[in-house]
Coordinates of C-alpha atoms and ligand atoms in Angstrom, one line a residue:
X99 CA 143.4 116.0 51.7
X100 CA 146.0 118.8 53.1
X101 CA 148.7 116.1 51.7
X102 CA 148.1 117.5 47.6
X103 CA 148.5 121.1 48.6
X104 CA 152.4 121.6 48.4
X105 CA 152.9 125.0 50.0
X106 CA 156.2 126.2 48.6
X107 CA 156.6 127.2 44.6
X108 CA 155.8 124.7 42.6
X109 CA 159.4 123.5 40.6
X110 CA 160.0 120.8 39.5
X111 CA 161.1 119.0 43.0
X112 CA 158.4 119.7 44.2
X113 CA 156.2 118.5 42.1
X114 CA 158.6 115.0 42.2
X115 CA 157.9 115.4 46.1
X116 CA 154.5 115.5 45.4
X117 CA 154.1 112.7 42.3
X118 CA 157.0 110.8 44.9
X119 CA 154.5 111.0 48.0
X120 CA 151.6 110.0 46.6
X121 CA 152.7 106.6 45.4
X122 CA 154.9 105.7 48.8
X123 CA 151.2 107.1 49.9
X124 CA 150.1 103.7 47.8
X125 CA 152.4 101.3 48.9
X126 CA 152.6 102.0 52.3
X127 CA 149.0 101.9 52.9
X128 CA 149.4 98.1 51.3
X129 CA 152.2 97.6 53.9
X130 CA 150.9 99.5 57.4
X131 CA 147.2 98.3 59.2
X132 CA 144.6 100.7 58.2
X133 CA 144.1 102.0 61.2
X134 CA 147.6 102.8 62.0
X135 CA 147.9 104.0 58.6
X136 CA 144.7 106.9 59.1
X137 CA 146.3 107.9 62.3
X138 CA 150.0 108.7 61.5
X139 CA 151.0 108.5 58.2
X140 CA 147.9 109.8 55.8
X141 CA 148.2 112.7 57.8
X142 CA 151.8 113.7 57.0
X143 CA 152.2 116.8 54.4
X144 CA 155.5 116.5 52.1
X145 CA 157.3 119.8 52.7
X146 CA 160.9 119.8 50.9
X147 CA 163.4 117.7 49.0
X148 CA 166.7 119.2 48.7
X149 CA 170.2 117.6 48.5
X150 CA 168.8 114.0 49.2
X151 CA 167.0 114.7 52.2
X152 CA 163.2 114.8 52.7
X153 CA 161.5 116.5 55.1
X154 CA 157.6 115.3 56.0
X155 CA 155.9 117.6 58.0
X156 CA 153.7 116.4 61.4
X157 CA 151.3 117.7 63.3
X158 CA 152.4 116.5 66.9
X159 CA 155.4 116.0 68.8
X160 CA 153.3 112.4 69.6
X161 CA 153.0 111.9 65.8
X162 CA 157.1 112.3 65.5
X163 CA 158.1 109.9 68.2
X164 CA 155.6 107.5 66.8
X165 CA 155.9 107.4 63.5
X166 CA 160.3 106.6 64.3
X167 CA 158.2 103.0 63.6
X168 CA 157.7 103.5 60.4
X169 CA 160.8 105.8 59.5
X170 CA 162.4 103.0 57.6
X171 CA 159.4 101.6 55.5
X172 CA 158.7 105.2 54.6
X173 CA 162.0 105.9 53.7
X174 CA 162.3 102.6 51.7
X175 CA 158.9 103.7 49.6
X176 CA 160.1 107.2 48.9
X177 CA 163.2 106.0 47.8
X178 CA 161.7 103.8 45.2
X179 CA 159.4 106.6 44.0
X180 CA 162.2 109.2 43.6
X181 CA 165.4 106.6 42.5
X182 CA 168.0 107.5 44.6
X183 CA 168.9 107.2 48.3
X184 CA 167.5 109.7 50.7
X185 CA 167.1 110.5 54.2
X186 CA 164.5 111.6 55.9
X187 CA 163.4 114.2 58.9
X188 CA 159.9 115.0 60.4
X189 CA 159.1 118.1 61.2
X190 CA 156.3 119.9 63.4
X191 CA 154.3 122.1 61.4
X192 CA 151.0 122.9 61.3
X193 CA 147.5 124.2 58.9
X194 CA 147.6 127.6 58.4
X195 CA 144.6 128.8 60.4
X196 CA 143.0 131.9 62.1
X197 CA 141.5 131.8 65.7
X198 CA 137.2 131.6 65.4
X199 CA 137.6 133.0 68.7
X200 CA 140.1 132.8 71.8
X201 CA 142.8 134.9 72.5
X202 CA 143.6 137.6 69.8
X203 CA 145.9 137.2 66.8
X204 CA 148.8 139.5 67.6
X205 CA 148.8 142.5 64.7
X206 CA 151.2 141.3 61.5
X207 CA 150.7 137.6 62.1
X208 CA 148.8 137.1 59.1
X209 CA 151.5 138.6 57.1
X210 CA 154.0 136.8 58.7
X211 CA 152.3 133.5 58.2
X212 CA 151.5 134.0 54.6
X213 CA 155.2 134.8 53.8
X214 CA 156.7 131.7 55.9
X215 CA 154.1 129.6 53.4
X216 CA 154.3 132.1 50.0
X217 CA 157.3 130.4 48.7
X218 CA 160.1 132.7 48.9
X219 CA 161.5 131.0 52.4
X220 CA 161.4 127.6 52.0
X221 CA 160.9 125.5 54.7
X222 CA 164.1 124.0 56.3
X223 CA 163.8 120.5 58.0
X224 CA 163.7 122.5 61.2
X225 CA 161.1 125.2 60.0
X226 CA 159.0 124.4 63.3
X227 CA 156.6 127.0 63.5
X228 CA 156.5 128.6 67.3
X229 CA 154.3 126.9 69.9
X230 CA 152.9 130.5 70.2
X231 CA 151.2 129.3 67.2
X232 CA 148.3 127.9 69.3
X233 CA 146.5 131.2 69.6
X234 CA 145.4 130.5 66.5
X235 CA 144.0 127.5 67.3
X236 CA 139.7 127.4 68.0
X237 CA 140.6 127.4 71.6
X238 CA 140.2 129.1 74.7
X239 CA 142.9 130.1 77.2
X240 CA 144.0 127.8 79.8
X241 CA 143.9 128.7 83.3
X242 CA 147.4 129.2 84.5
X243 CA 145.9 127.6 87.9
X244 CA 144.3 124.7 86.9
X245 CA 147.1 122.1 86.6
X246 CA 147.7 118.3 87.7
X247 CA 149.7 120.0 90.5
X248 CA 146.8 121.8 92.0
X249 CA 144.4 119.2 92.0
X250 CA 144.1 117.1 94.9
X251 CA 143.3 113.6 94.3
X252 CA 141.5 111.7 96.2
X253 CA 139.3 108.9 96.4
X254 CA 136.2 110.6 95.2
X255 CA 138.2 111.8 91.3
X256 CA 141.1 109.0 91.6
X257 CA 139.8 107.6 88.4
X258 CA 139.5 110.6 86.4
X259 CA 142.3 112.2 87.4
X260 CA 144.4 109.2 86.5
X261 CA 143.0 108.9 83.3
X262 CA 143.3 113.0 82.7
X263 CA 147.2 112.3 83.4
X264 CA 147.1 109.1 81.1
X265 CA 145.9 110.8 78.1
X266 CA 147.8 113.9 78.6
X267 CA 150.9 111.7 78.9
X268 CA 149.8 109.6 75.3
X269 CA 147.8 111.3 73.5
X270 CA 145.3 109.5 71.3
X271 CA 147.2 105.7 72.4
X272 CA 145.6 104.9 75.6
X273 CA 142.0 106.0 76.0
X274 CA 140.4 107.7 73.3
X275 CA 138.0 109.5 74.2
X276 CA 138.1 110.4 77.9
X277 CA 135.0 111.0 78.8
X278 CA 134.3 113.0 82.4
X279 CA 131.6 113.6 84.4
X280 CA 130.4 114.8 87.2
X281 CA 128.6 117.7 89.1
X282 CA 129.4 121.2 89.2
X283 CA 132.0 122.4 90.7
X284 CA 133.7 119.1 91.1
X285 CA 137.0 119.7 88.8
X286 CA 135.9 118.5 85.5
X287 CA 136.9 121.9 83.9
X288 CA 139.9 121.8 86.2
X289 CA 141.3 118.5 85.1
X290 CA 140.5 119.5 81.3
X291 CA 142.9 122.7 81.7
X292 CA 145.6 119.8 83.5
X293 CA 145.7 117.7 80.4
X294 CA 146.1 121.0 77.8
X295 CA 149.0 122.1 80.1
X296 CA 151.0 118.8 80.5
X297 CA 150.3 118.1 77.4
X298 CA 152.1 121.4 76.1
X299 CA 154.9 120.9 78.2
X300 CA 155.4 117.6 76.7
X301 CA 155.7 119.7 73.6
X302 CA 152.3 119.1 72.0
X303 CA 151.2 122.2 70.0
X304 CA 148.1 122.0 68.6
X305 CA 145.5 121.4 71.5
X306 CA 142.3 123.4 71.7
X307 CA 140.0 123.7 74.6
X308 CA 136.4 124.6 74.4
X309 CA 133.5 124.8 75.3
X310 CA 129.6 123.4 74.3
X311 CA 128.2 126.7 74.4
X312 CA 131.1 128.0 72.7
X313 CA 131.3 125.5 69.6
X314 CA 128.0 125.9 68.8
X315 CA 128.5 129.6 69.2
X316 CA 131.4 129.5 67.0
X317 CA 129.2 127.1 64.4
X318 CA 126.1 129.3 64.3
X319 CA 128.3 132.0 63.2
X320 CA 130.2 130.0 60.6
X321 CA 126.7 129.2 59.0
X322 CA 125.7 132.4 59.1
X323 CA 128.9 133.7 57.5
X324 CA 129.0 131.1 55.6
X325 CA 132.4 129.9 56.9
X326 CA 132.1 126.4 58.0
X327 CA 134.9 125.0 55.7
X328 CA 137.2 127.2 57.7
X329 CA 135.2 126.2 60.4
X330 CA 136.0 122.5 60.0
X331 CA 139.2 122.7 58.9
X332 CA 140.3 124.8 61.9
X333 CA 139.2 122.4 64.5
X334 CA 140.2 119.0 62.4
X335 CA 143.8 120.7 62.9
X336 CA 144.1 119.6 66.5
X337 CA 145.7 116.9 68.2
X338 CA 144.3 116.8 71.6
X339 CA 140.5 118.3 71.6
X340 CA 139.1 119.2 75.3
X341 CA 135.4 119.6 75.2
X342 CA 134.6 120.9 77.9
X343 CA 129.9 120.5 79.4
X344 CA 129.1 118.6 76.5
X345 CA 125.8 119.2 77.2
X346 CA 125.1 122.3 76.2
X347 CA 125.5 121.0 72.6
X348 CA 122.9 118.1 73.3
X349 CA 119.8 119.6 71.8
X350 CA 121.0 121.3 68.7
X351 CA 120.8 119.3 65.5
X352 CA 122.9 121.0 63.2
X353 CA 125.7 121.5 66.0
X354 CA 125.5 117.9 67.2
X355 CA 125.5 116.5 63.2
X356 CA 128.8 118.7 62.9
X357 CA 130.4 118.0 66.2
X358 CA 129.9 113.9 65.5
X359 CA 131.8 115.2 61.9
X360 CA 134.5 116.8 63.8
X361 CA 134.4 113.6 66.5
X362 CA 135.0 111.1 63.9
X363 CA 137.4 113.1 61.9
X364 CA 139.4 113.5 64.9
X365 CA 139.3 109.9 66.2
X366 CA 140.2 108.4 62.6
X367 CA 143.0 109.7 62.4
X368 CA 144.2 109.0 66.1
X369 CA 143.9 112.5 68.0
X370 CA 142.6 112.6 71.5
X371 CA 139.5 113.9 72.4
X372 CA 138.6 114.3 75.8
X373 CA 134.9 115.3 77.3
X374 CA 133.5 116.4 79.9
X375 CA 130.1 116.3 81.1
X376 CA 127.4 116.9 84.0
X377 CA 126.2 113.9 83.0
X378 CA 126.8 110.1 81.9
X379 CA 126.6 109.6 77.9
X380 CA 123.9 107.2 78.7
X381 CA 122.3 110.3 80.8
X382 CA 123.0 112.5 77.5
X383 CA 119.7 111.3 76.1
X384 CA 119.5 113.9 73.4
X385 CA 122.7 113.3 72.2
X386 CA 122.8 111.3 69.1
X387 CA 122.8 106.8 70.4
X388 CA 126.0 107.1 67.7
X389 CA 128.2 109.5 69.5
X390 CA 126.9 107.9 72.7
X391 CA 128.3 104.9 71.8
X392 CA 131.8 106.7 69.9
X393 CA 131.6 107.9 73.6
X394 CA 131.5 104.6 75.2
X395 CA 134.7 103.3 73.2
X396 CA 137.4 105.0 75.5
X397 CA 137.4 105.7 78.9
X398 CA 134.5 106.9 81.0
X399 CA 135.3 108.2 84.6
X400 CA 133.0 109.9 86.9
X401 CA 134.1 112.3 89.5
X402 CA 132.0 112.4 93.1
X403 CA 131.7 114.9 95.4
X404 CA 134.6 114.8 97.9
X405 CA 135.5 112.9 101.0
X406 CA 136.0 114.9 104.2
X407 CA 139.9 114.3 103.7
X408 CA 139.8 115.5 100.6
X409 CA 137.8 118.8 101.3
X410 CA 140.6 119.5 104.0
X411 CA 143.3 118.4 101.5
X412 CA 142.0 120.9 99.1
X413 CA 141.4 124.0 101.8
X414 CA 144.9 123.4 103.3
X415 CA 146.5 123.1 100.0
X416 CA 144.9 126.4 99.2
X417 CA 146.0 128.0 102.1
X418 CA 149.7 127.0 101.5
X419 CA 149.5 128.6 98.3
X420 CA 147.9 131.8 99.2
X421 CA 149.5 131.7 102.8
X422 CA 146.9 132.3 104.5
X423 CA 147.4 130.4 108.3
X424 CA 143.9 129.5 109.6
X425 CA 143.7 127.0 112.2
X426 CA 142.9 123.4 111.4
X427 CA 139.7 123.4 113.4
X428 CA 138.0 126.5 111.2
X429 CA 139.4 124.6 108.0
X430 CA 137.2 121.3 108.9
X431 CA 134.4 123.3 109.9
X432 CA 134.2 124.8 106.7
X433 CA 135.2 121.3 105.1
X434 CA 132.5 119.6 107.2
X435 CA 129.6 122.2 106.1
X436 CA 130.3 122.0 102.7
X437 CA 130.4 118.8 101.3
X438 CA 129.4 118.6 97.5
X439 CA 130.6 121.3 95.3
X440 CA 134.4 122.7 95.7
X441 CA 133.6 125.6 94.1
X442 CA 131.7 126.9 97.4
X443 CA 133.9 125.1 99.6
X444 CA 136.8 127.8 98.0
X445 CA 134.3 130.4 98.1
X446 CA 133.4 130.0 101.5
X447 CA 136.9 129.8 102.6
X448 CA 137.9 133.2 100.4
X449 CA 134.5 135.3 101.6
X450 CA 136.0 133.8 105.8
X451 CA 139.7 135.4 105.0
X452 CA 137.5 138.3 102.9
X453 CA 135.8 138.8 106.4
X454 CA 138.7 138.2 108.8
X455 CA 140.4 141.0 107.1
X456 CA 137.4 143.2 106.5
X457 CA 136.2 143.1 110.2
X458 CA 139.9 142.7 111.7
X459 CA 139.1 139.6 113.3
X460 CA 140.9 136.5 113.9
X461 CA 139.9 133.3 112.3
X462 CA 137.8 131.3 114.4
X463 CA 134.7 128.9 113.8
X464 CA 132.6 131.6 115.0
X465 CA 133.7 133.8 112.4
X466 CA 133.0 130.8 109.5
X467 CA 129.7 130.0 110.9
X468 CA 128.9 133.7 110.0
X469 CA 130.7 133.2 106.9
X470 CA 129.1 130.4 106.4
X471 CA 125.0 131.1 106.9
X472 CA 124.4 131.1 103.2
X473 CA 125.9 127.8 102.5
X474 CA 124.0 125.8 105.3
X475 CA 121.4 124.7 103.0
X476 CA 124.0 121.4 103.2
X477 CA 122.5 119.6 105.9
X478 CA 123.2 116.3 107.0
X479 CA 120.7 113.2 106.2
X480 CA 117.2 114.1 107.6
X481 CA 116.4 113.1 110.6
X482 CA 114.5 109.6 111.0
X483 CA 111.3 109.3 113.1
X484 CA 112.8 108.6 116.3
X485 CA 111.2 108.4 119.2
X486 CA 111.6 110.9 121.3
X487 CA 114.3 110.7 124.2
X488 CA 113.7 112.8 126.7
X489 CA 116.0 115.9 127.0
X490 CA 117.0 115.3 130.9
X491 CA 118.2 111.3 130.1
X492 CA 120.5 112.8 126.9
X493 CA 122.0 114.7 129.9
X494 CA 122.5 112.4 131.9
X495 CA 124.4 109.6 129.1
X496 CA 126.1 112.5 127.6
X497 CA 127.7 113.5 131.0
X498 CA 128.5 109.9 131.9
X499 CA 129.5 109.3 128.4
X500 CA 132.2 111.9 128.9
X501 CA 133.2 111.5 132.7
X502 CA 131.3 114.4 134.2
X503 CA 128.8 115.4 135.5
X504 CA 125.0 116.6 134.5
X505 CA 125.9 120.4 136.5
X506 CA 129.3 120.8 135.0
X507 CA 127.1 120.8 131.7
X508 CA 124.7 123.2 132.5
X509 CA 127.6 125.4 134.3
X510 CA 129.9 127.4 132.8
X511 CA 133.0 125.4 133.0
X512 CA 134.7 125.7 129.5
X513 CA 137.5 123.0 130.2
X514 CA 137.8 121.4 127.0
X515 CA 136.3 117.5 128.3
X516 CA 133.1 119.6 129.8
X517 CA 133.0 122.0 126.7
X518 CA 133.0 119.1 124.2
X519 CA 130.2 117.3 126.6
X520 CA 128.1 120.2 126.3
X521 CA 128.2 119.9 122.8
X522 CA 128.1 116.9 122.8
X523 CA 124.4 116.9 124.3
X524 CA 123.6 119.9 122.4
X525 CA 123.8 117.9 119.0
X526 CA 122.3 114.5 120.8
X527 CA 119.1 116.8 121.6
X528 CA 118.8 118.1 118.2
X529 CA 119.3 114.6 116.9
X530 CA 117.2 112.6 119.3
X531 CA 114.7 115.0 120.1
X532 CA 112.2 117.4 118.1
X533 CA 112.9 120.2 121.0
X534 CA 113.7 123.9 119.1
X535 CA 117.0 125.3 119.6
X536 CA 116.1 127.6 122.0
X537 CA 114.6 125.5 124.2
X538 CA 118.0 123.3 124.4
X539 CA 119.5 126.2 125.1
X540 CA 117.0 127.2 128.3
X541 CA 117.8 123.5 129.2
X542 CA 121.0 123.4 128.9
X543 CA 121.6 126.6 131.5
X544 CA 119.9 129.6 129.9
X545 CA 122.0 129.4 126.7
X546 CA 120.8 131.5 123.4
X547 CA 120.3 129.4 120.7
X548 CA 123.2 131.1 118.4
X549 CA 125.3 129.3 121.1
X550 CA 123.5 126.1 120.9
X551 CA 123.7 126.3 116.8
X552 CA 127.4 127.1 117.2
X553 CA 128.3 123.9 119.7
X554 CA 126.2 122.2 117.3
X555 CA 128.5 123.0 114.4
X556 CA 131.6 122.1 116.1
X557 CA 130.8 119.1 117.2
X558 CA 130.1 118.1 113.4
X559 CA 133.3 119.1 112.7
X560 CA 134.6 117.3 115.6
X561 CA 132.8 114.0 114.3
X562 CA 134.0 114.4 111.2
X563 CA 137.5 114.4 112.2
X564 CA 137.9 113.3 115.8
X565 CA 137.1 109.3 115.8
X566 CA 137.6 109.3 119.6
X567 CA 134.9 111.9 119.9
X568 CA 133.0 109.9 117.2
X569 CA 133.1 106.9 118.6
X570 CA 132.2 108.0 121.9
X571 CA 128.8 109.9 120.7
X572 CA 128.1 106.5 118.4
X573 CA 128.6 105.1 121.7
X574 CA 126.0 107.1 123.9
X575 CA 123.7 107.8 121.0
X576 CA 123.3 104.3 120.3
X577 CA 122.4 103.3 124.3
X578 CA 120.0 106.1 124.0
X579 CA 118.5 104.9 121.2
X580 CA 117.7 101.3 122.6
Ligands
ADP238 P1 133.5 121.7 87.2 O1 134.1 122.0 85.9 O2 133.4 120.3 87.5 O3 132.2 122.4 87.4 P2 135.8 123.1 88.1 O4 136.9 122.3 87.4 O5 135.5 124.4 87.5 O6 134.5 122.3 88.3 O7 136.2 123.3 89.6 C1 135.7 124.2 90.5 C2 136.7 124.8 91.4 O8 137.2 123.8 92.3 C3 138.0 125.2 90.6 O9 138.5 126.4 91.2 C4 138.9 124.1 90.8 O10 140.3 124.5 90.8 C5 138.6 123.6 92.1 N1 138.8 122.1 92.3 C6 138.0 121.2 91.8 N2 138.5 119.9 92.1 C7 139.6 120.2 92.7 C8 140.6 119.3 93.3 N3 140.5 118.0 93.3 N4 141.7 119.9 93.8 C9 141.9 121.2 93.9 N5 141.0 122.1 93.4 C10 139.9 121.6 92.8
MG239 MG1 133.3 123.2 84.4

């Protein structure tokens, strides 16, 4: 246990510190639950006695404020151990470890680190070592973007975000673990990177994000170095653990059988693990029934693909923060095409402004349907076996429907009531009827059937977010169909 290995010269206080610590160790675990006990105070390293005053190191900010609970019982069992009065400070420090991977060690850290531990400097109760420190954590970098700020909530990922923001607020007190999942593209990576950076602000040092691939990247390589005690004592050292497609670890033996070590390690002894996944642990059916039930303890939140609101929310809120001004009818166009990964809904909306620029042309659904081509593999429900209503009636209800009249449709009359008839019509006889665009089109006064595609679009975007214009095609669609 790290608490044995005093890191400063061994003198005679220290070794008293030592001796000292191990018995309040004793008595204390007699006195505190055990589970409260594993958590917060077996983890605590003795650091320094000097001049009556004790300092205890930690290994979170969380473990500090929490462990204020037990200040006075501690103090009381030290006190007894060393025979004279004494007062007592916690301090933030953390393992001494090297990065398995991650962002570089900067050049003369080692050195650094080794004197700050060798003895000649001894610790101070404020010897916090900088929160820079985390590079050398088994982590990889956080995405400066991917914060609670950025993420748009909505109904579809209420549940994870809230829990995200939850355990990035407590670590390891309210659900432990948090267990996402979801499809791709959906935020589960982006809500992982929220929790590591709220959680640093908050002044928590030691959190590592990773990967499935990546752990049992960075195992396979301690086996074959034959490092995996640094291996496990580098990622036992952190307080809040994001795992990030735990998945990819699902069919490995060896990698799981360590991972459900590091898991349990972790979760004894109160730090917060939070998963995420493409699938449900039930779903995870090569993953081990005893980590799918470890996984079943906290907090499980799935996150679906977005409402239409939300989509817009997240292509407007992009747009703010890029300043890009595209009108709201392109932005639910491309909202309303795609509809269940927001990975391609940003693509699509990057690759239109990519275009706009490219081809000097202003933004306009015609220019996002072009955009967009690739991505329209996202069509609505398939149609059902209707029977077929002739083209000519669809006309007819459609021109009523709107207050106009069966010519103005086929004219060219672009008045927005006519134009939004038209289309109107256009999407009932691709709906209604089996007829091929092109023939709508020659119906529908000679029109090509890029034009017919295009009203098509638009009024799918228009019944997404117009519930006049909804209601009113629910309205003619359903006479038609009876
Ligand atoms: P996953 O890990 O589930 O595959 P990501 O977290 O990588 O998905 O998200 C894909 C992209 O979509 C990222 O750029 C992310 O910022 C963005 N994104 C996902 N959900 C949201 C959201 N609710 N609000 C804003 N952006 C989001
Ligand atoms: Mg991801």
């Amino acid at each position: 246990m790290a608490g044995e290995q005093l890191e400063f010269g061994d003198d005679a206080r220290s070794i008293a510190l030592k001796r000292a610590w191990e018995r309040a160790l004793r008595v204390l675990a007699g006195n505190i639950n055990k589970a409260s006990f594993e958590s917060w105070i077996r983890p605590i390293r003795p650091l320094a006695y000097e001049d009556g005053q004790v300092t205890l190191a930690v290994t979170s900010a969380f473990a500090r404020e929490w462990l204020k609970k037990y200040a006075a019982q501690i103090r009381a069992s030290l006190e007894e151990s060393l025979g004279s009065p004494l007062e007592i400070h916690f301090t933030l420090q953390s393992a001494d470890d090297r990065p398995l991977f991650g962002e570089k060690e900067p050049e003369g850290r080692e050195g650094e680190g080794a004197r700050e531990r060798g003895g000649e400097q001894r610790p101070t109760p404020n010897a916090q070592r900088p929160t820079s420190e985390s590079d050398s954590l088994p982590s990889l970098p956080l995405n400066e973007k991917y914060t609670f700020d950025t993420f748009v909530v909505g109904k579809s990922n209420r549940l994870a975000q809230a829990g995200a923001a939850a355990v990035s607020a407590s670590p390891g007190a309210v659900y432990n673990p948090l267990f996402l999942y979801g499809g791709s593209g959906l935020g589960k990576t982006h809500l992982l990177h929220a929790i590591g950076h709220a959680a640093r602000a908050r002044g928590e040092a030691r959190i590592a994000f990773v990967d499935g691939e990546r752990f049992t990247e960075a195992y396979v390589t301690s086996l074959r170095e034959r490092k995996t005690e640094e291996f496990r004592r580098l990622y036992r050292s952190v307080d809040i653990w994001l795992v990030d497609d735990i998945q990819h670890i699902a069919s490995r033996e060896q990698t799981k059988e360590e991972f459900f070590h590091t898991f349990n390690a972790l979760y004894q002894t109160g730090r917060q693990i939070v998963i995420s996944s493409d699938r449900s642990p039930r779903e995870l059916r090569e993953m081990d029934e005893r980590l799918r039930s470890r996984f079943e303890c906290g907090l499980i939140a799935d996150i679906n693909p977005p409402e239409l609101e939300t989509r817009v929310a997240i292509l407007e809120r992009r747009c703010r923060a890029e300043g890009w001004s595209i009108p709201a009818d392109v932005l639910f166009f491309i909202a309303s095409a795609i509809q269940s990964n927001i990975r391609a809904l940003e693509g699509a909306l990057i690759k239109l402004v990519a275009y706009s620029s490219v081809m000097d042309s202003p933004y306009s659904i015609e220019l996002a349907q072009s955009v967009l081509g690739e991505y329209f593999i996202e069509k609505p429900a398939p149609r059902r076996e209707a029977k077929s209503v002739p083209v000519e009636t669809i006309l007819r209800a459609a021109a009523e429907g709107f207050g106009t009249t069966v010519d103005a449709l086929l004219g060219q009359r672009r008045d927005k009531n006519v134009a939004t008839a038209r289309q109107a019509a256009m999407f009932l006889c691709r709906e209604l009827t089996e007829t091929p665009l092109t023939d709508i089109g020659m119906m529908l006064g000679g029109r090509d059937p890029s034009t017919v595609r295009h009203a098509i679009a638009k009024m799918e975007a228009l019944l997404n977010y117009d519930p006049s214009v909804r209601r009113l095609v629910q309205e003619i669609r359903s006479n038609l169909e009876h």
